[in-house]
Coordinates of C-alpha atoms and ligand atoms in Angstrom, one line a residue:
M1 CA 114.1 107.0 78.2
K2 CA 117.7 107.2 77.3
N3 CA 120.4 104.5 77.1
I4 CA 118.2 101.8 75.9
K5 CA 119.9 99.5 73.5
T6 CA 118.0 97.7 70.7
L7 CA 118.6 94.2 69.6
R8 CA 115.5 93.0 67.9
C9 CA 113.9 89.7 68.8
K10 CA 113.6 87.1 66.0
R11 CA 110.3 87.7 64.2
S12 CA 109.0 84.2 64.8
N13 CA 109.1 84.7 68.6
Y14 CA 106.4 87.4 68.8
G15 CA 103.5 88.8 66.8
G16 CA 100.4 90.8 66.5
A17 CA 99.6 94.5 67.2
R18 CA 99.1 95.2 70.9
Q19 CA 95.6 96.5 71.6
S20 CA 96.3 98.4 74.8
T21 CA 98.7 98.9 77.6
E22 CA 96.9 98.2 80.8
W23 CA 99.5 96.1 82.6
I24 CA 103.2 95.9 83.0
V25 CA 104.4 92.5 83.9
I26 CA 107.7 91.7 85.7
H27 CA 109.5 88.5 85.0
Y28 CA 112.9 87.1 85.6
T29 CA 115.0 85.0 83.2
G30 CA 115.2 82.0 85.4
N31 CA 118.9 81.5 84.7
A32 CA 121.5 81.4 87.5
K33 CA 123.4 84.4 86.1
D34 CA 123.0 86.2 82.8
T35 CA 123.0 89.5 81.1
A36 CA 120.5 91.6 79.1
R37 CA 122.7 91.5 76.0
G38 CA 123.1 87.8 76.3
N39 CA 119.3 87.3 76.5
A40 CA 118.5 89.8 73.7
N41 CA 121.0 88.1 71.5
Y42 CA 119.6 84.6 72.3
F43 CA 116.0 85.7 71.5
A44 CA 117.3 87.4 68.3
N45 CA 118.8 84.3 67.0
N46 CA 116.7 81.3 68.2
N47 CA 113.2 80.1 67.8
V48 CA 112.0 80.2 71.4
G49 CA 108.3 80.6 71.0
A50 CA 108.4 83.2 73.7
S51 CA 109.6 86.8 74.1
A52 CA 109.7 90.0 76.1
H53 CA 109.8 93.7 75.3
Y54 CA 112.8 94.4 77.5
F55 CA 115.7 92.7 79.2
V56 CA 117.3 94.5 82.2
D57 CA 120.5 93.8 84.1
D58 CA 122.9 95.9 86.2
N59 CA 124.3 97.8 83.3
D60 CA 122.0 97.7 80.4
I61 CA 118.4 97.7 79.2
Y62 CA 117.8 96.0 75.9
S63 CA 114.7 96.5 73.8
S64 CA 113.8 93.2 72.2
V65 CA 110.2 93.2 71.0
P66 CA 109.0 96.7 69.9
E67 CA 106.5 98.2 72.3
G68 CA 103.8 98.3 69.7
D69 CA 103.9 94.6 69.1
I70 CA 102.7 91.7 71.3
A71 CA 105.4 89.9 73.2
W72 CA 104.6 86.3 74.2
H73 CA 105.5 86.6 77.9
C74 CA 102.7 86.0 80.4
E75 CA 100.2 83.5 79.0
T76 CA 101.5 80.3 80.4
P77 CA 99.8 77.2 79.1
N78 CA 97.6 75.3 81.7
M79 CA 98.0 78.0 84.3
P80 CA 94.8 79.8 85.5
F81 CA 94.5 83.5 84.9
R82 CA 94.1 85.5 88.1
C83 CA 93.3 88.8 86.4
T84 CA 92.6 90.3 83.0
C85 CA 96.3 90.8 82.0
R86 CA 97.2 89.1 78.7
N87 CA 100.0 89.4 76.2
R88 CA 97.8 91.6 74.0
N89 CA 97.3 94.3 76.7
S90 CA 100.6 94.3 78.6
I91 CA 104.3 95.0 78.4
G92 CA 106.7 92.3 79.6
I93 CA 110.0 93.0 81.2
E94 CA 112.6 90.3 82.0
L95 CA 115.0 90.9 84.9
C96 CA 118.4 89.2 84.5
T97 CA 120.1 87.5 87.4
C98 CA 123.3 88.2 89.2
G99 CA 124.2 84.7 90.4
D100 CA 122.4 82.0 92.2
Y101 CA 119.1 83.0 90.4
Q102 CA 119.0 86.3 92.4
I103 CA 118.0 89.8 91.2
S104 CA 120.4 92.5 92.2
E105 CA 119.4 95.8 93.7
K106 CA 121.0 97.5 90.8
T107 CA 118.9 95.6 88.3
A108 CA 115.8 96.4 90.4
D109 CA 116.7 100.1 90.3
R110 CA 117.3 100.1 86.6
A111 CA 114.0 98.2 86.0
A112 CA 112.2 100.6 88.2
E113 CA 113.4 103.5 86.0
L114 CA 112.1 101.7 83.0
V115 CA 108.8 100.8 84.6
K116 CA 108.2 104.4 85.8
D117 CA 108.8 105.6 82.3
L118 CA 106.3 103.1 80.9
M119 CA 103.8 104.0 83.6
D120 CA 104.0 107.7 82.7
R121 CA 103.9 107.1 79.0
Y122 CA 101.0 104.7 79.0
G123 CA 99.1 105.8 82.1
V124 CA 99.5 102.5 83.8
P125 CA 98.6 102.7 87.5
L126 CA 100.8 101.3 90.2
A127 CA 98.3 98.5 91.0
N128 CA 98.7 97.3 87.4
V129 CA 102.4 96.7 87.7
I130 CA 102.4 93.0 88.5
R131 CA 104.5 89.9 88.6
H132 CA 104.1 87.0 86.2
Y133 CA 103.0 85.2 89.3
D134 CA 100.1 87.6 89.7
V135 CA 98.9 86.8 86.1
C136 CA 98.7 83.1 86.4
L137 CA 100.6 81.7 89.5
K138 CA 103.8 81.1 87.5
N139 CA 106.8 81.1 89.9
C140 CA 108.2 84.2 88.3
P141 CA 110.1 86.3 89.2
A142 CA 110.9 83.5 91.7
P143 CA 113.0 85.6 94.2
W144 CA 110.1 88.1 94.5
V145 CA 107.5 85.3 94.7
K146 CA 109.4 83.6 97.5
D147 CA 109.9 86.9 99.4
V148 CA 106.9 89.2 98.8
N149 CA 108.7 92.0 100.7
K150 CA 111.2 92.3 97.9
W151 CA 108.3 92.8 95.5
F152 CA 106.8 95.4 97.8
A153 CA 110.2 97.1 97.9
F154 CA 110.3 97.2 94.1
K155 CA 106.7 98.6 94.0
E156 CA 107.8 101.3 96.5
R157 CA 110.6 102.4 94.1
L158 CA 107.9 103.1 91.5
S159 CA 106.1 105.8 93.3
D160 CA 106.6 108.6 95.7
M161 CA 104.1 107.1 98.1
T162 CA 104.9 106.0 101.6
E163 CA 105.7 102.4 102.2
T164 CA 102.4 102.0 104.1
N165 CA 100.4 103.0 101.0
V166 CA 102.3 100.8 98.7
Q167 CA 101.9 97.9 101.1
K168 CA 98.2 98.6 101.3
I169 CA 97.9 98.6 97.5
C170 CA 99.8 95.4 97.3
N171 CA 97.8 93.8 100.0
D172 CA 94.5 94.9 98.4
M173 CA 95.7 93.4 95.1
I174 CA 96.8 90.1 96.8
Y175 CA 93.5 90.0 98.6
K176 CA 91.6 90.4 95.3
Y177 CA 93.5 87.7 93.6
N178 CA 93.2 85.4 96.6
K179 CA 89.5 86.0 96.8
E180 CA 89.1 85.2 93.1
L181 CA 91.1 82.1 93.5
E182 CA 89.3 81.1 96.6
D183 CA 85.9 81.5 94.9
R184 CA 87.1 79.4 92.0
I185 CA 88.3 76.7 94.3
I186 CA 85.1 76.7 96.3
T187 CA 83.0 76.4 93.1
F188 CA 85.2 73.6 91.9
I189 CA 84.9 71.7 95.2
N190 CA 81.1 72.3 95.4
N191 CA 80.6 71.0 91.9
K192 CA 82.8 68.0 92.6
F193 CA 80.9 67.2 95.8
E194 CA 77.6 67.7 94.0
A195 CA 78.6 65.3 91.3
E196 CA 79.8 62.7 93.8
R197 CA 77.1 63.2 96.4
E198 CA 75.2 60.1 97.1
P199 CA 71.5 60.2 96.2
R200 CA 69.1 61.7 98.7
Y201 CA 65.5 60.6 99.4
D202 CA 63.6 63.9 99.8
K203 CA 60.0 63.1 99.4
L204 CA 57.8 60.3 100.9
E205 CA 57.1 59.1 97.4
D206 CA 60.8 58.6 96.7
I207 CA 61.4 56.4 99.8
P208 CA 62.0 52.7 98.8
A209 CA 59.2 50.3 99.8
W210 CA 61.3 48.6 102.6
A211 CA 61.6 51.9 104.5
V212 CA 58.4 53.7 103.6
D213 CA 56.4 52.6 106.7
T214 CA 59.1 53.7 109.1
V215 CA 59.6 57.1 107.4
T216 CA 55.9 57.7 107.1
K217 CA 55.4 57.1 110.8
L218 CA 58.3 59.5 111.7
V219 CA 56.9 62.2 109.4
E220 CA 53.3 61.8 110.7
E221 CA 54.5 61.9 114.3
G222 CA 56.3 65.1 113.4
I223 CA 59.6 63.6 114.5
M224 CA 61.1 64.0 111.1
Q225 CA 60.6 67.2 109.1
G226 CA 63.8 67.5 107.1
D227 CA 64.5 71.1 106.3
G228 CA 60.8 71.8 105.8
K229 CA 60.9 70.9 102.1
N230 CA 63.2 68.0 101.7
L231 CA 63.8 65.0 104.0
G232 CA 67.4 64.7 102.8
L233 CA 67.7 61.0 103.7
T234 CA 70.6 58.8 102.5
K235 CA 70.3 55.1 102.1
D236 CA 72.4 54.5 105.2
M237 CA 70.1 56.7 107.2
L238 CA 67.1 54.8 106.0
R239 CA 68.7 51.5 106.9
I240 CA 69.5 52.6 110.5
L241 CA 66.0 54.0 111.0
V242 CA 64.4 50.8 109.7
I243 CA 66.6 48.7 112.0
M244 CA 65.8 50.8 115.0
D245 CA 62.1 50.8 114.1
R246 CA 62.0 47.0 113.7
S247 CA 63.9 46.4 116.9
G248 CA 61.5 48.6 118.8
I249 CA 64.0 51.2 119.8
L250 CA 61.9 54.0 118.1
A251 CA 58.8 52.8 120.0
L252 CA 56.5 54.3 117.3
Ligands
ZN301 ZN1 107.8 85.1 83.7

């Protein structure tokens, strides 16, 4: 692609040979208003501990980290991964802002040209062009996290497909991520409940001596069967049954 300027990132801000190009990750700089040159210059001269392959604004695209190297752009500490995208298998693109932390249409157009070129060269499918947010829930690029339609509109720029198809791909992707996230949350909650669950008395031999007569009667009468295998009684349940039994309410 023509008209890409190069201002190399300081060597201490990136490193390692990239293993593959499976993903293209879109970020924003998070500043109120800035330029590609300003960012490239900053990353060239400061120890930031982060980096990106490209910075894009209304007028320029700056190449910062060489495409063959790993930029440190999408692995955010303490954030859960929602897909297999990592620094080592992706290209990171930072979109600059045009005021009030917004991304201009012109910057989006310029970025779309760059992304299309990368998709062609590396064979990256549209579904694998994602936001930093899709990698690990980071609020980046914030304007396109807040308004997903702006993200859809950007994805639409990347292909000749109809809006419906692009929307469908985006929706499928969001569904997949949400499903993965939902499964993780459910597992987490279940494990937590399991750990905190109060003990159950499942077999007659487990029942404490003070309740054993009552439960034995209920089981022998066929009134209490549990789930067929386990009685599943808590201590509170046992106490209520014993009180009812002793007061004659159960009339066993
Ligand atoms: Zn980001």
